Short mmCIF file of C-alpha atoms in Angstrom, two decimals:
data_model
loop_
_atom_site.label_atom_id
_atom_site.label_comp_id
_atom_site.label_asym_id
_atom_site.label_seq_id
_atom_site.Cartn_x
_atom_site.Cartn_y
_atom_site.Cartn_z
CA UNK A 1 0.00 0.00 0.00
CA UNK A 2 2.83 2.33 0.78
CA UNK A 3 4.29 1.64 -2.61
CA UNK A 4 1.00 2.21 -4.31
CA UNK A 5 0.49 5.68 -2.68
CA UNK A 6 3.97 6.77 -3.75
CA UNK A 7 3.40 5.74 -7.33
CA UNK A 8 -0.10 7.29 -7.50
CA UNK A 9 -0.43 10.27 -9.89
CA UNK A 10 -3.60 12.53 -9.50
CA UNK A 11 -4.58 15.96 -10.72
CA UNK A 12 -7.84 17.02 -9.07
CA UNK A 13 -9.68 20.33 -9.49
CA UNK A 14 -11.91 20.94 -6.50
CA UNK A 15 -14.02 23.66 -4.92
CA UNK A 16 -13.02 24.13 -1.33
CA UNK A 17 -15.19 25.13 1.59
CA UNK A 18 -14.46 28.77 1.00
CA UNK A 19 -15.94 28.51 -2.51
CA UNK A 20 -12.53 29.13 -4.19
CA UNK A 21 -11.03 26.85 -6.80
CA UNK A 22 -8.15 24.71 -5.61
CA UNK A 23 -5.87 22.45 -7.65
CA UNK A 24 -4.70 19.48 -5.67
CA UNK A 25 -1.70 17.60 -7.19
CA UNK A 26 -0.35 14.28 -5.96
CA UNK A 27 2.07 12.98 -8.38
CA UNK A 28 5.06 10.62 -8.06
CA UNK A 29 6.80 8.22 -10.25
CA UNK A 30 6.94 4.59 -9.50
CA UNK A 31 10.35 4.37 -7.89
CA UNK A 32 10.71 1.07 -9.60
CA UNK A 33 10.55 2.78 -13.07
CA UNK A 34 6.90 1.95 -13.87
CA UNK A 35 3.70 4.12 -14.04
CA UNK A 36 0.99 2.31 -12.18
CA UNK A 37 -1.57 5.16 -13.05
CA UNK A 38 -1.49 7.34 -16.19
CA UNK A 39 -2.33 11.09 -16.07
CA UNK A 40 -5.49 11.74 -18.18
CA UNK A 41 -5.05 15.39 -19.25
CA UNK A 42 -8.21 15.45 -21.34
CA UNK A 43 -10.42 14.24 -18.56
CA UNK A 44 -8.87 16.69 -16.13
CA UNK A 45 -9.63 19.61 -18.52
CA UNK A 46 -13.29 18.59 -18.69
CA UNK A 47 -13.50 18.53 -14.94
CA UNK A 48 -11.99 22.05 -14.71
CA UNK A 49 -14.36 23.56 -17.28
CA UNK A 50 -17.35 22.05 -15.51
CA UNK A 51 -16.24 23.55 -12.23
CA UNK A 52 -15.68 27.00 -13.78
CA UNK A 53 -19.11 26.87 -15.42
CA UNK A 54 -20.68 26.21 -12.05
CA UNK A 55 -18.91 29.22 -10.54
CA UNK A 56 -19.94 31.45 -13.50
CA UNK A 57 -23.57 30.39 -13.20
CA UNK A 58 -23.55 31.11 -9.49
CA UNK A 59 -22.07 34.60 -10.07
CA UNK A 60 -24.63 35.44 -12.82
CA UNK A 61 -27.52 34.50 -10.59
CA UNK A 62 -26.20 36.81 -7.89
CA UNK A 63 -25.85 39.74 -10.39
CA UNK A 64 -29.37 39.35 -11.82
CA UNK A 65 -30.86 39.29 -8.37
CA UNK A 66 -29.40 42.71 -7.56
CA UNK A 67 -30.10 44.46 -10.96
CA UNK A 68 -32.14 47.77 -10.85
CA UNK A 69 -35.82 47.36 -11.64
CA UNK A 70 -37.22 49.92 -14.19
CA UNK A 71 -40.79 51.12 -14.80
CA UNK A 72 -42.52 50.54 -18.10
CA UNK A 73 -44.79 52.93 -20.03
CA UNK A 74 -48.44 51.88 -20.25
CA UNK A 75 -49.63 54.80 -22.41
CA UNK A 76 -48.23 57.70 -24.42
CA UNK A 77 -50.68 60.06 -26.15
CA UNK A 78 -50.91 63.49 -27.75
CA UNK A 79 -52.93 66.03 -25.71
CA UNK A 80 -55.95 67.33 -27.65
CA UNK A 81 -57.43 69.93 -25.28
CA UNK A 82 -57.32 73.68 -25.99
CA UNK A 83 -53.60 74.52 -26.16
CA UNK A 84 -54.08 77.74 -24.18
CA UNK A 85 -55.22 75.62 -21.21
CA UNK A 86 -51.93 73.69 -21.27
CA UNK A 87 -49.57 76.52 -20.37
CA UNK A 88 -47.52 75.50 -17.33
CA UNK A 89 -44.73 76.72 -15.12
CA UNK A 90 -42.08 74.49 -13.54
CA UNK A 91 -41.97 74.09 -9.75
CA UNK A 92 -38.34 72.97 -9.45
CA UNK A 93 -39.24 69.71 -7.69
CA UNK A 94 -38.56 67.46 -10.69
CA UNK A 95 -35.96 67.37 -13.44
CA UNK A 96 -36.57 67.29 -17.20
CA UNK A 97 -35.72 63.95 -18.90
CA UNK A 98 -35.33 62.51 -22.38
CA UNK A 99 -38.16 60.14 -21.47
CA UNK A 100 -40.20 59.38 -18.38
CA UNK A 101 -37.63 59.57 -15.59
CA UNK A 102 -38.18 56.03 -14.27
CA UNK A 103 -37.84 54.31 -17.65
CA UNK A 104 -34.63 52.49 -18.59
CA UNK A 105 -32.26 54.82 -20.42
CA UNK A 106 -33.84 58.13 -19.27
CA UNK A 107 -31.27 60.93 -19.17
CA UNK A 108 -31.52 64.34 -17.49
CA UNK A 109 -31.91 67.30 -19.88
CA UNK A 110 -32.30 70.02 -17.23
CA UNK A 111 -31.95 69.66 -13.47
CA UNK A 112 -34.20 70.89 -10.69
CA UNK A 113 -32.17 74.08 -10.17
CA UNK A 114 -32.60 75.11 -13.82
CA UNK A 115 -36.34 74.41 -13.75
CA UNK A 116 -36.70 76.28 -10.48
CA UNK A 117 -35.11 79.32 -12.15
CA UNK A 118 -37.53 79.01 -15.08
CA UNK A 119 -40.46 78.75 -12.69
CA UNK A 120 -39.55 81.93 -10.77
CA UNK A 121 -38.50 83.85 -13.90
CA UNK A 122 -39.94 87.28 -14.69
CA UNK A 123 -39.84 86.45 -18.39
CA UNK A 124 -42.84 85.01 -20.25
CA UNK A 125 -40.40 83.25 -22.58
CA UNK A 126 -39.72 80.72 -19.81
CA UNK A 127 -43.23 79.32 -19.51
CA UNK A 128 -43.82 75.81 -20.91
CA UNK A 129 -46.51 74.21 -23.07
CA UNK A 130 -47.52 70.58 -22.33
CA UNK A 131 -48.37 68.56 -25.45
CA UNK A 132 -48.07 64.81 -24.64
CA UNK A 133 -48.86 62.67 -21.61
CA UNK A 134 -47.59 59.24 -20.60
CA UNK A 135 -48.32 56.90 -17.70
CA UNK A 136 -46.20 54.13 -16.21
CA UNK A 137 -47.09 50.80 -14.67
CA UNK A 138 -46.39 52.41 -11.29
CA UNK A 139 -49.22 54.93 -11.70
CA UNK A 140 -46.95 57.94 -12.35
CA UNK A 141 -47.85 60.53 -14.98
CA UNK A 142 -45.28 62.32 -17.13
CA UNK A 143 -45.90 65.25 -19.47
CA UNK A 144 -43.82 66.19 -22.46
CA UNK A 145 -43.28 69.95 -22.42
CA UNK A 146 -41.46 72.61 -24.41
CA UNK A 147 -40.43 76.06 -23.20
CA UNK A 148 -41.93 79.07 -24.97
CA UNK A 149 -38.43 80.13 -26.02
CA UNK A 150 -37.80 76.63 -27.44
CA UNK A 151 -34.61 76.08 -25.43
CA UNK A 152 -35.89 73.14 -23.33
CA UNK A 153 -37.98 70.17 -24.41
CA UNK A 154 -38.50 66.85 -22.62
CA UNK A 155 -40.50 64.79 -20.15
CA UNK A 156 -41.26 65.86 -16.58
CA UNK A 157 -43.06 64.18 -13.70
CA UNK A 158 -46.60 65.55 -13.50
CA UNK A 159 -48.14 63.78 -10.53
CA UNK A 160 -50.67 60.96 -10.54
CA UNK A 161 -53.51 62.45 -12.63
CA UNK A 162 -53.88 62.88 -16.39
CA UNK A 163 -56.58 65.54 -15.91
CA UNK A 164 -54.57 68.07 -13.89
CA UNK A 165 -50.97 69.17 -13.59
CA UNK A 166 -48.93 68.34 -10.50
CA UNK A 167 -45.47 67.27 -9.43
CA UNK A 168 -42.88 69.28 -11.33
CA UNK A 169 -45.36 71.54 -13.19
CA UNK A 170 -48.37 73.72 -12.38
CA UNK A 171 -50.96 75.51 -14.53
CA UNK A 172 -49.98 79.05 -15.52
CA UNK A 173 -52.06 82.11 -16.41
CA UNK A 174 -49.73 84.00 -18.67
CA UNK A 175 -52.04 87.05 -18.83
CA UNK A 176 -54.10 88.82 -16.13
CA UNK A 177 -57.26 90.82 -16.88
CA UNK A 178 -56.99 94.62 -16.59
CA UNK A 179 -59.42 97.55 -16.68
CA UNK A 180 -60.33 99.29 -19.93
CA UNK A 181 -59.09 102.87 -20.33
CA UNK A 182 -61.54 105.68 -19.57
CA UNK A 183 -61.63 106.55 -23.28
CA UNK A 184 -61.89 103.52 -25.58
CA UNK A 185 -62.16 105.14 -29.02
CA UNK A 186 -60.06 107.17 -31.39
CA UNK A 187 -56.69 105.41 -30.94
CA UNK A 188 -54.08 105.12 -33.68
CA UNK A 189 -51.00 102.89 -33.98
CA UNK A 190 -47.88 104.92 -33.17
CA UNK A 191 -45.63 102.68 -35.28
CA UNK A 192 -47.27 99.63 -36.87
CA UNK A 193 -43.88 98.17 -37.85
CA UNK A 194 -42.51 98.32 -34.30
CA UNK A 195 -45.71 97.61 -32.36
CA UNK A 196 -48.13 95.74 -34.60
CA UNK A 197 -51.10 93.58 -33.66
CA UNK A 198 -50.82 90.02 -32.31
CA UNK A 199 -53.42 87.24 -32.18
CA UNK A 200 -52.21 86.84 -28.58
CA UNK A 201 -49.68 89.17 -26.94
CA UNK A 202 -46.12 88.17 -27.86
CA UNK A 203 -44.79 85.34 -25.63
CA UNK A 204 -48.17 84.97 -23.88
CA UNK A 205 -48.67 81.70 -25.79
CA UNK A 206 -46.30 79.15 -27.28
CA UNK A 207 -45.46 80.32 -30.82
CA UNK A 208 -47.76 83.37 -30.52
CA UNK A 209 -48.48 84.80 -33.96
CA UNK A 210 -48.86 88.29 -35.35
CA UNK A 211 -52.34 89.26 -36.57
CA UNK A 212 -53.20 89.74 -40.23
CA UNK A 213 -52.91 93.47 -40.89
CA UNK A 214 -53.27 93.39 -44.66
CA UNK A 215 -56.50 95.39 -44.35
CA UNK A 216 -54.93 98.12 -42.21
CA UNK A 217 -54.35 101.59 -43.62
CA UNK A 218 -52.12 104.20 -42.07
CA UNK A 219 -54.16 106.57 -39.95
CA UNK A 220 -56.95 104.06 -39.20
CA UNK A 221 -58.47 104.57 -35.76
CA UNK A 222 -59.07 101.75 -33.30
CA UNK A 223 -61.50 100.98 -30.49
CA UNK A 224 -60.22 99.23 -27.35
CA UNK A 225 -62.32 96.13 -26.60
CA UNK A 226 -60.14 94.33 -24.03
CA UNK A 227 -57.23 94.86 -21.64
CA UNK A 228 -54.74 92.54 -19.88
CA UNK A 229 -51.26 92.60 -18.39
CA UNK A 230 -48.49 90.04 -18.78
CA UNK A 231 -48.51 88.17 -15.48
CA UNK A 232 -44.72 88.04 -15.17
CA UNK A 233 -43.61 91.34 -16.71
CA UNK A 234 -46.67 93.44 -15.79
CA UNK A 235 -46.76 95.05 -19.25
CA UNK A 236 -50.18 96.37 -20.29
CA UNK A 237 -51.72 95.21 -23.58
CA UNK A 238 -54.96 96.35 -25.23
CA UNK A 239 -57.16 94.30 -27.52
CA UNK A 240 -58.26 96.60 -30.34
CA UNK A 241 -60.47 96.59 -33.45
CA UNK A 242 -59.96 98.76 -36.54
CA UNK A 243 -62.89 101.19 -36.91
CA UNK A 244 -62.55 101.09 -40.70
CA UNK A 245 -62.02 97.34 -41.11
CA UNK A 246 -63.34 95.03 -38.36
CA UNK A 247 -61.23 92.12 -39.68
CA UNK A 248 -58.12 93.95 -38.46
CA UNK A 249 -58.11 93.11 -34.78
CA UNK A 250 -55.67 91.85 -32.15
CA UNK A 251 -53.54 92.73 -29.13
CA UNK A 252 -51.04 95.58 -29.03
CA UNK A 253 -48.66 96.89 -26.38
CA UNK A 254 -50.38 99.87 -24.72
CA UNK A 255 -47.33 102.01 -25.37
CA UNK A 256 -47.83 101.42 -29.10
CA UNK A 257 -51.15 103.29 -29.16
CA UNK A 258 -51.67 107.03 -29.45
CA UNK A 259 -54.87 108.48 -27.99
CA UNK A 260 -56.69 111.21 -29.85
CA UNK A 261 -56.06 114.66 -28.46
CA UNK A 262 -59.14 116.43 -27.17
CA UNK A 263 -58.93 120.17 -26.65
CA UNK A 264 -59.52 121.19 -23.07
CA UNK A 265 -63.04 122.68 -22.94
CA UNK A 266 -63.58 126.10 -21.47
CA UNK A 267 -65.23 125.64 -18.07
CA UNK A 268 -68.89 126.64 -18.06
CA UNK A 269 -69.54 129.69 -15.89
CA UNK A 270 -71.61 129.15 -12.76
CA UNK A 271 -71.80 132.75 -11.51
CA UNK A 272 -73.81 135.31 -13.51
CA UNK A 273 -71.85 138.37 -14.69
CA UNK A 274 -72.41 141.19 -17.17
CA UNK A 275 -70.40 139.15 -19.69
CA UNK A 276 -72.32 135.87 -19.55
CA UNK A 277 -75.92 136.31 -18.42
CA UNK A 278 -79.33 137.92 -18.86
CA UNK A 279 -81.56 138.77 -15.91
CA UNK A 280 -85.25 137.91 -16.32
CA UNK A 281 -87.78 139.75 -14.13
CA UNK A 282 -91.37 138.51 -14.03
CA UNK A 283 -93.94 141.34 -13.72
CA UNK A 284 -97.66 140.98 -12.93
CA UNK A 285 -100.50 143.03 -14.33
CA UNK A 286 -100.02 145.60 -11.52
CA UNK A 287 -96.42 146.18 -12.56
CA UNK A 288 -95.03 144.41 -9.53
CA UNK A 289 -92.29 141.79 -9.67
CA UNK A 290 -93.42 138.30 -8.65
CA UNK A 291 -91.05 135.69 -7.41
CA UNK A 292 -87.29 136.11 -7.68
CA UNK A 293 -85.46 137.34 -10.72
CA UNK A 294 -83.96 134.52 -12.76
CA UNK A 295 -80.39 134.94 -13.99
CA UNK A 296 -79.84 132.93 -17.14
CA UNK A 297 -76.17 132.04 -17.48
CA UNK A 298 -75.41 131.51 -21.17
CA UNK A 299 -73.17 128.49 -21.81
CA UNK A 300 -70.56 128.08 -24.53
CA UNK A 301 -72.66 125.21 -25.88
CA UNK A 302 -75.53 127.66 -26.47
CA UNK A 303 -73.47 129.70 -28.93
CA UNK A 304 -73.16 129.33 -32.68
CA UNK A 305 -69.74 128.40 -34.03
CA UNK A 306 -67.23 131.24 -33.73
CA UNK A 307 -69.50 133.45 -31.62
CA UNK A 308 -68.03 135.26 -28.61
CA UNK A 309 -69.81 135.64 -25.30
CA UNK A 310 -69.19 139.27 -24.32
CA UNK A 311 -71.13 142.09 -22.74
CA UNK A 312 -73.49 143.83 -25.18
CA UNK A 313 -73.57 141.02 -27.77
CA UNK A 314 -77.06 140.58 -29.28
CA UNK A 315 -78.50 137.17 -28.48
CA UNK A 316 -80.00 136.70 -31.92
CA UNK A 317 -76.49 137.09 -33.37
CA UNK A 318 -74.64 134.68 -31.08
CA UNK A 319 -77.16 131.99 -30.05
CA UNK A 320 -77.25 128.78 -32.05
CA UNK A 321 -80.99 128.53 -31.31
CA UNK A 322 -82.72 131.88 -31.70
CA UNK A 323 -85.70 130.78 -29.58
CA UNK A 324 -83.51 129.69 -26.64
CA UNK A 325 -84.30 132.79 -24.57
CA UNK A 326 -88.06 132.24 -24.91
CA UNK A 327 -87.59 128.61 -23.82
CA UNK A 328 -85.69 129.73 -20.70
CA UNK A 329 -88.40 132.31 -19.88
CA UNK A 330 -91.16 129.70 -20.09
CA UNK A 331 -89.27 127.18 -17.94
CA UNK A 332 -88.67 129.57 -15.07
CA UNK A 333 -92.08 131.24 -14.65
CA UNK A 334 -92.92 131.56 -10.92
CA UNK A 335 -95.40 129.01 -9.62
CA UNK A 336 -99.00 130.16 -10.05
CA UNK A 337 -98.30 132.29 -13.11
CA UNK A 338 -98.14 131.91 -16.88
CA UNK A 339 -96.45 134.13 -19.43
CA UNK A 340 -98.89 136.77 -20.64
CA UNK A 341 -99.68 137.06 -24.31
CA UNK A 342 -99.04 140.79 -24.08
CA UNK A 343 -95.46 141.99 -23.72
CA UNK A 344 -93.76 145.38 -23.95
CA UNK A 345 -93.46 145.97 -27.74
CA UNK A 346 -90.66 148.49 -27.21
CA UNK A 347 -88.37 145.77 -25.91
CA UNK A 348 -88.62 142.75 -28.26
CA UNK A 349 -86.71 139.68 -27.16
CA UNK A 350 -84.69 139.73 -30.39
CA UNK A 351 -82.92 142.87 -29.19
CA UNK A 352 -81.87 141.41 -25.85
CA UNK A 353 -78.14 141.69 -25.20
CA UNK A 354 -75.69 139.93 -22.92
CA UNK A 355 -75.54 141.67 -19.54
CA UNK A 356 -79.01 143.25 -19.84
CA UNK A 357 -82.16 142.89 -17.74
CA UNK A 358 -85.56 142.23 -19.30
CA UNK A 359 -89.15 142.35 -18.03
CA UNK A 360 -91.57 139.53 -18.81
CA UNK A 361 -95.25 140.05 -18.05
CA UNK A 362 -97.11 137.19 -16.40
CA UNK A 363 -100.69 136.43 -15.46
CA UNK A 364 -101.82 134.70 -12.29
CA UNK A 365 -103.44 131.33 -12.92
CA UNK A 366 -106.73 130.49 -11.18
CA UNK A 367 -106.10 128.49 -8.02
CA UNK A 368 -108.22 125.96 -6.21
CA UNK A 369 -107.83 125.35 -2.52
CA UNK A 370 -106.01 122.02 -2.41
CA UNK A 371 -102.93 120.27 -1.13
CA UNK A 372 -100.21 120.66 -3.76
CA UNK A 373 -96.86 118.93 -3.36
CA UNK A 374 -93.64 120.52 -4.50
CA UNK A 375 -91.04 118.40 -6.24
CA UNK A 376 -87.38 118.00 -5.24
CA UNK A 377 -84.70 116.10 -7.11
CA UNK A 378 -82.14 113.73 -5.55
CA UNK A 379 -79.18 111.62 -6.67
CA UNK A 380 -80.04 107.96 -5.92
CA UNK A 381 -76.39 107.06 -5.48
CA UNK A 382 -75.37 109.74 -2.99
CA UNK A 383 -78.76 110.58 -1.50
CA UNK A 384 -77.95 114.25 -1.98
CA UNK A 385 -80.14 116.80 -3.69
CA UNK A 386 -79.10 117.54 -7.27
CA UNK A 387 -78.05 121.21 -7.51
CA UNK A 388 -79.43 123.30 -10.37
CA UNK A 389 -75.93 124.14 -11.60
CA UNK A 390 -75.51 120.45 -12.44
CA UNK A 391 -78.41 120.72 -14.89
CA UNK A 392 -78.69 122.17 -18.34
CA UNK A 393 -79.98 125.74 -18.22
CA UNK A 394 -79.44 125.59 -14.44
CA UNK A 395 -83.05 124.70 -13.76
CA UNK A 396 -85.30 121.78 -12.87
CA UNK A 397 -87.96 120.52 -15.31
CA UNK A 398 -90.79 123.00 -15.91
CA UNK A 399 -94.24 121.41 -15.82
CA UNK A 400 -97.47 122.65 -17.32
CA UNK A 401 -100.43 123.39 -15.09
CA UNK A 402 -101.99 120.08 -16.08
CA UNK A 403 -98.81 118.20 -15.27
CA UNK A 404 -98.48 119.89 -11.89
CA UNK A 405 -102.05 118.92 -11.06
CA UNK A 406 -101.20 115.21 -10.70
CA UNK A 407 -99.21 116.10 -7.56
CA UNK A 408 -102.19 117.84 -5.94
CA UNK A 409 -105.27 116.65 -4.07
CA UNK A 410 -108.29 118.34 -2.46
CA UNK A 411 -107.53 116.37 0.69
CA UNK A 412 -104.30 115.69 2.54
CA UNK A 413 -104.27 111.95 1.91
CA UNK A 414 -101.29 109.59 1.66
CA UNK A 415 -99.76 109.49 -1.79
CA UNK A 416 -100.26 106.14 -3.51
CA UNK A 417 -97.09 104.53 -4.92
CA UNK A 418 -98.84 104.15 -8.29
CA UNK A 419 -98.45 107.91 -8.76
CA UNK A 420 -94.84 107.29 -9.72
CA UNK A 421 -95.90 104.95 -12.54
CA UNK A 422 -97.60 107.90 -14.27
CA UNK A 423 -96.66 108.52 -17.91
CA UNK A 424 -94.92 111.75 -16.91
CA UNK A 425 -92.09 109.56 -15.56
CA UNK A 426 -91.83 107.49 -18.74
CA UNK A 427 -89.35 107.95 -21.60
CA UNK A 428 -89.95 111.08 -23.64
CA UNK A 429 -91.77 112.92 -20.84
CA UNK A 430 -90.51 115.73 -18.57
CA UNK A 431 -89.70 113.76 -15.41
CA UNK A 432 -88.12 110.71 -17.06
CA UNK A 433 -84.62 112.16 -17.19
CA UNK A 434 -82.57 115.22 -16.27
CA UNK A 435 -80.02 116.63 -18.68
CA UNK A 436 -76.82 117.77 -17.00
CA UNK A 437 -74.42 120.55 -17.85
CA UNK A 438 -70.67 119.93 -18.29
CA UNK A 439 -68.82 119.82 -14.97
CA UNK A 440 -65.18 119.91 -13.94
CA UNK A 441 -63.90 117.74 -11.09
CA UNK A 442 -60.66 115.98 -10.11
CA UNK A 443 -58.90 117.29 -13.18
CA UNK A 444 -61.43 115.98 -15.71
CA UNK A 445 -64.57 117.17 -17.45
CA UNK A 446 -67.80 115.21 -17.46
CA UNK A 447 -71.46 115.75 -18.23
CA UNK A 448 -73.84 114.11 -15.75
CA UNK A 449 -77.18 112.71 -16.85
CA UNK A 450 -79.96 111.28 -14.72
CA UNK A 451 -82.70 108.68 -15.23
CA UNK A 452 -85.74 108.33 -12.98
CA UNK A 453 -85.50 105.61 -10.31
CA UNK A 454 -89.10 104.58 -9.61
CA UNK A 455 -88.30 101.93 -6.99
CA UNK A 456 -86.17 104.26 -4.84
CA UNK A 457 -88.71 107.08 -5.19
CA UNK A 458 -91.55 104.83 -4.02
CA UNK A 459 -89.53 103.73 -0.99
CA UNK A 460 -88.54 107.27 0.02
CA UNK A 461 -92.12 108.58 -0.27
CA UNK A 462 -93.88 105.65 1.37
CA UNK A 463 -95.38 107.89 4.08
CA UNK A 464 -95.68 111.14 2.12
CA UNK A 465 -98.99 112.99 1.87
CA UNK A 466 -100.27 115.50 -0.64
CA UNK A 467 -98.92 118.86 0.39
CA UNK A 468 -95.55 117.35 1.46
CA UNK A 469 -92.48 117.92 -0.66
CA UNK A 470 -92.04 114.86 -2.88
CA UNK A 471 -88.50 113.55 -3.32
CA UNK A 472 -87.81 112.25 -6.82
CA UNK A 473 -84.70 110.06 -7.12
CA UNK A 474 -82.58 109.70 -10.24
CA UNK A 475 -79.73 107.36 -11.17
CA UNK A 476 -76.67 109.28 -12.35
CA UNK A 477 -74.32 108.34 -15.14
CA UNK A 478 -71.61 110.32 -16.88
CA UNK A 479 -71.49 110.97 -20.59
#
C-alpha cells in the first residue's frame, strides 16, 4: 500500500469550503521505473471547465438578483385639449428627462435648479406648453413639455392624474385681466412696424403669432375692446379693433397706441356776470315783480360756431338757437303764473343783449284750494339733492299746469305709490330724465345725466302725503 500511494499520480480540481477553486496535485513516479496510473489530461480539462461553469452560473444568478428594476410605459398620447389651457410653469421639484424619468435609459436634460429658475423667472419666454402625456405601470404621470423660447424640451413628472398638472409643473395664467381705459375710441398705432397687432400678446402663448394686418391703412383709428397685463412682466396690452375694417383686430402693447387729443373745454360759468348772463324779471298786471329774478347764465354750448360771449352782444347774433331765450323764460315762470300774451313791444326779445335785464309780463293762474306737493330732485347714489348748476340751463324741469295737477289733491291723503308709474315719468316725458351741464372735477370734465329711479322714489315717499315735498330720485351716469 505504501508503494501504491507513492506511485499514485492525480490531478484534481476541486471547490473548497471557502468557494474558491483549488488544484490538488499528488504525483510521483513509481520508484521502480513503472507508471501504475497514467495522467489523463483530457479528462482533467473537462472537470476544470465544468467547475468554472458552475462558478460562473452562481455569479450570474447573484448579479441578476441585484439588478435595478425599471418602470414601463403603459400609455403615451398626444394632448388634444385647448392649447391655451396647457400653459404651465415648472416648480423645481422634478428634473426634465429625455423620457419618463423612471424608464430604462432616461437621461436628465435640465436639473431641478434650472427648472426652479424658469419657474420663478420674470420672463414670459420661460413658460412651458404641455403637449403629450404618458403613464407608467407604477401609476406615475409624465408630461412632455417645451419652453416658450424653445430652449428646453422633454418629459417631466406631472403627478398621478392625467386631468390636472402636478409634481414638477403647475398651470400658468400668462395674462391677467386689466381695466379698460376711460376713453376707448379714437386710438391710432404709433408705429405699426414696431408695435403691430398680435393674435395673442407676444410670448403669452407658445409660438404666438402676429395678426393679419393686410386690411390696415395708415391713420386708421381703433377701439379698445379688451385689456390685460403680462402676469410676469406686468406690461399692459390692449385688444383693439380697426374702426374702418373690423377684420383687423388683435392685441397691441399699450405704449404702441396714441390716444386722440381732445382740446380742453372752457369751463362753463356758474356765476352770472355782465359778460355771460341775462336777468329775467317777471312782472304781474299791476307792474309788480313776482317771485325772484332769474339769472340765465349763457353756456358756450348755447353759442353758434365762432360766436363770442361778451357784454353787449345781441343774443339773436350769437345763439345757435334763436328761440332759446323764450324757452328759458317759459321754464322759469314763478309758480302760479303763466307768461302773458301781451309783452312790452318796445323791448322785443330779439334785441336782448348779454348783460341786460328784461321784463316779462305774467298772469296769475286760477287756483283751487287744495294740497299741492312741491317736487325736489335727488341723486339715488349719494342721496344728496341735485343742484341746479348740475343741470342744463341751471333749472329743474318746468311742468305745465296740467302736469303739476297730478301732484295735488283736495284732501291731505297719503300718496299712492302708483303715482310714480304715471306717464310723466316714462321715456320722452318731462320727469323721465334730467339733462346735466358739463362739470369739472378731479382734473377731468364730465357731463352728468340722470334717469328716474321709480323703486327708490316709491320707498322714500312711502309715508308722504299731498302737500308734502315729494323727493324724486334719479340714477346718475356720466357721458
